[in-house]
mmCIF file of C-alpha atoms in Angstrom:
data_model
loop_
_atom_site.group_PDB
_atom_site.id
_atom_site.type_symbol
_atom_site.label_atom_id
_atom_site.label_comp_id
_atom_site.label_asym_id
_atom_site.label_seq_id
_atom_site.Cartn_x
_atom_site.Cartn_y
_atom_site.Cartn_z
ATOM 1 C CA MET A 13 -39.244 -5.866 20.738
ATOM 2 C CA SER A 14 -38.029 -7.713 17.466
ATOM 3 C CA ASP A 15 -39.616 -5.123 15.201
ATOM 4 C CA ILE A 16 -37.273 -2.286 17.058
ATOM 5 C CA ILE A 17 -34.458 -4.784 16.717
ATOM 6 C CA ARG A 18 -35.303 -5.208 13.223
ATOM 7 C CA ALA A 19 -35.576 -1.325 12.574
ATOM 8 C CA LEU A 20 -32.063 -0.705 14.083
ATOM 9 C CA ARG A 21 -30.434 -3.308 12.292
ATOM 10 C CA LYS A 22 -31.746 -1.835 8.948
ATOM 11 C CA VAL A 23 -30.689 1.872 9.870
ATOM 12 C CA VAL A 24 -27.300 0.649 10.961
ATOM 13 C CA LEU A 25 -26.948 -1.675 7.268
ATOM 14 C CA ASP A 26 -28.252 1.641 5.691
ATOM 15 C CA ALA A 27 -25.647 3.915 7.123
ATOM 16 C CA VAL A 28 -22.887 1.214 6.633
ATOM 17 C CA ASN A 29 -23.851 0.831 3.037
ATOM 18 C CA ALA A 30 -24.186 4.614 2.484
ATOM 19 C CA GLN A 31 -20.531 5.483 3.507
ATOM 20 C CA LYS A 32 -18.868 3.546 0.593
ATOM 21 C CA LEU A 33 -16.488 1.401 2.659
ATOM 22 C CA THR A 34 -14.001 -0.315 0.567
ATOM 23 C CA ASP A 35 -14.891 -1.832 -2.480
ATOM 24 C CA ILE A 36 -13.467 -4.062 -5.454
ATOM 25 C CA VAL A 37 -13.697 -2.163 -8.658
ATOM 26 C CA TYR A 38 -12.516 -3.046 -12.267
ATOM 27 C CA GLY A 39 -11.391 -0.651 -15.122
ATOM 28 C CA THR A 40 -9.200 -0.039 -18.125
ATOM 29 C CA VAL A 41 -6.133 2.034 -18.304
ATOM 30 C CA GLU A 42 -7.129 4.869 -21.011
ATOM 31 C CA SER A 43 -3.971 6.858 -20.546
ATOM 32 C CA VAL A 44 -0.196 6.584 -18.908
ATOM 33 C CA GLU A 45 1.172 10.251 -18.678
ATOM 34 C CA PRO A 46 -1.054 11.383 -17.168
ATOM 35 C CA LEU A 47 -2.621 8.068 -15.818
ATOM 36 C CA LYS A 48 -6.013 7.799 -16.519
ATOM 37 C CA VAL A 49 -8.306 4.548 -15.799
ATOM 38 C CA ARG A 50 -11.982 4.031 -17.057
ATOM 39 C CA VAL A 51 -14.524 2.338 -14.889
ATOM 40 C CA ASP A 52 -17.466 2.600 -16.886
ATOM 41 C CA GLN A 53 -19.023 5.256 -19.598
ATOM 42 C CA LYS A 54 -19.455 7.886 -16.644
ATOM 43 C CA LEU A 55 -16.441 7.577 -14.513
ATOM 44 C CA LEU A 56 -12.675 8.330 -15.974
ATOM 45 C CA LEU A 57 -10.593 8.142 -13.003
ATOM 46 C CA GLU A 58 -7.540 10.747 -12.827
ATOM 47 C CA GLN A 59 -4.320 10.457 -11.849
ATOM 48 C CA GLU A 60 -4.840 12.609 -8.693
ATOM 49 C CA GLN A 61 -7.329 9.757 -7.508
ATOM 50 C CA LEU A 62 -5.003 6.520 -8.148
ATOM 51 C CA LYS A 63 -2.768 4.981 -6.275
ATOM 52 C CA LEU A 64 -0.186 2.169 -7.678
ATOM 53 C CA THR A 65 1.298 -1.055 -5.887
ATOM 54 C CA ARG A 66 4.437 -2.485 -7.037
ATOM 55 C CA ALA A 67 2.243 -5.082 -8.811
ATOM 56 C CA VAL A 68 1.708 -2.430 -11.484
ATOM 57 C CA MET A 69 4.842 -0.163 -11.832
ATOM 58 C CA ASP A 70 8.484 -0.503 -13.042
ATOM 59 C CA TYR A 71 10.875 -1.006 -9.962
ATOM 60 C CA GLU A 72 14.391 -2.328 -9.152
ATOM 61 C CA VAL A 73 15.389 -4.929 -7.059
ATOM 62 C CA GLU A 74 18.569 -6.420 -5.903
ATOM 63 C CA MET A 75 19.485 -9.946 -6.246
ATOM 64 C CA THR A 76 22.410 -12.250 -5.296
ATOM 65 C CA VAL A 77 23.706 -14.401 -8.578
ATOM 66 C CA ASP A 78 26.576 -16.794 -8.836
ATOM 67 C CA HIS A 79 26.889 -18.336 -12.120
ATOM 68 C CA LEU A 80 28.658 -18.563 -15.293
ATOM 69 C CA THR A 81 27.987 -16.964 -18.416
ATOM 70 C CA GLU A 82 27.352 -18.855 -21.329
ATOM 71 C CA ASN A 83 29.764 -19.948 -23.818
ATOM 72 C CA ARG A 84 30.600 -17.311 -26.216
ATOM 73 C CA SER A 85 33.666 -16.985 -29.055
ATOM 74 C CA GLY A 86 35.300 -14.375 -30.711
ATOM 75 C CA GLY A 87 36.622 -14.145 -34.269
ATOM 76 C CA GLY A 88 40.182 -14.515 -36.015
ATOM 77 C CA ASN A 89 40.847 -18.129 -35.057
ATOM 78 C CA TYR A 90 43.467 -16.734 -32.271
ATOM 79 C CA GLU A 91 43.342 -18.580 -28.732
ATOM 80 C CA ALA A 92 42.367 -15.351 -26.767
ATOM 81 C CA PHE A 93 39.035 -15.547 -28.816
ATOM 82 C CA ALA A 94 38.413 -19.323 -28.318
ATOM 83 C CA SER A 95 34.903 -20.154 -26.789
ATOM 84 C CA HIS A 96 34.818 -19.301 -23.239
ATOM 85 C CA ASN A 97 32.808 -18.350 -20.263
ATOM 86 C CA HIS A 98 33.055 -16.237 -17.014
ATOM 87 C CA GLU A 99 31.870 -15.896 -13.610
ATOM 88 C CA TYR A 100 28.870 -13.804 -12.750
ATOM 89 C CA LYS A 101 28.549 -13.180 -9.018
ATOM 90 C CA GLY A 102 27.799 -10.656 -6.512
ATOM 91 C CA ARG A 103 24.519 -8.498 -6.060
ATOM 92 C CA LYS A 104 23.014 -7.090 -9.050
ATOM 93 C CA LYS A 105 20.216 -4.731 -9.933
ATOM 94 C CA PHE A 106 17.527 -5.977 -12.106
ATOM 95 C CA LEU A 107 14.668 -3.502 -13.571
ATOM 96 C CA ILE A 108 11.206 -5.172 -13.324
ATOM 97 C CA HIS A 109 9.200 -4.017 -16.155
ATOM 98 C CA ASN A 110 5.810 -4.457 -14.663
ATOM 99 C CA GLY A 111 4.562 -0.918 -15.527
ATOM 100 C CA LEU A 112 0.652 -0.010 -16.953
ATOM 101 C CA ILE A 113 0.014 0.404 -20.776
ATOM 102 C CA VAL A 114 -3.087 1.582 -22.465
ATOM 103 C CA GLY A 115 -5.717 -1.273 -22.394
ATOM 104 C CA ASP A 116 -4.628 -2.918 -19.284
ATOM 105 C CA LYS A 117 -7.684 -4.203 -17.200
ATOM 106 C CA VAL A 118 -6.921 -3.459 -13.444
ATOM 107 C CA THR A 119 -8.069 -4.447 -10.271
ATOM 108 C CA MET A 120 -8.763 -1.657 -7.974
ATOM 109 C CA ILE A 121 -9.870 -0.966 -4.269
ATOM 110 C CA ARG A 122 -11.983 1.857 -3.596
ATOM 111 C CA ALA A 123 -11.133 3.583 -0.282
ATOM 112 C CA HIS A 124 -13.553 4.542 2.067
ATOM 113 C CA GLY A 125 -15.860 7.393 0.485
ATOM 114 C CA GLY A 126 -15.016 6.446 -3.333
ATOM 115 C CA GLN A 127 -12.386 9.281 -4.010
ATOM 116 C CA GLN A 128 -9.179 7.349 -4.034
ATOM 117 C CA TYR A 129 -8.488 3.990 -5.828
ATOM 118 C CA LEU A 130 -5.541 1.765 -5.021
ATOM 119 C CA ILE A 131 -4.380 -0.289 -8.646
ATOM 120 C CA ILE A 132 -3.542 -3.588 -6.951
ATOM 121 C CA ASP A 133 -3.070 -5.813 -10.147
ATOM 122 C CA LYS A 134 -3.875 -6.065 -13.716
ATOM 123 C CA GLU A 135 -5.118 -9.158 -15.836
ATOM 124 C CA VAL A 136 -2.464 -11.202 -17.369
ATOM 125 C CA VAL A 137 -3.474 -11.703 -20.991
ATOM 126 C CA GLU A 138 -1.189 -14.953 -22.598
#
């Protein structure tokens, strides 16, 4: 009976592995417009195959701020131009610059079937 179980287990594992379930893949950005990512010498992913997360895109966020600007002075020795600061308060929009550039090393998840790839992050180079 154990030979039958081993044989069934092998058949099931082979079937699961053949389906190419999600997998981690690494690549390098070769082009931004249109987006192209090279995985290896033979595989170049085109924009239609790629999906992005915010971790690899420029995007806007709204933040609440409440502080004073740094002291600045004008010119001409007039009192109106003396060193001063201003309140900076409220809900403000900020642009996060996270977009991909040529040469970025990216980490991707290959979707079931291997036709779509989700770029989840990029290597940080300091």
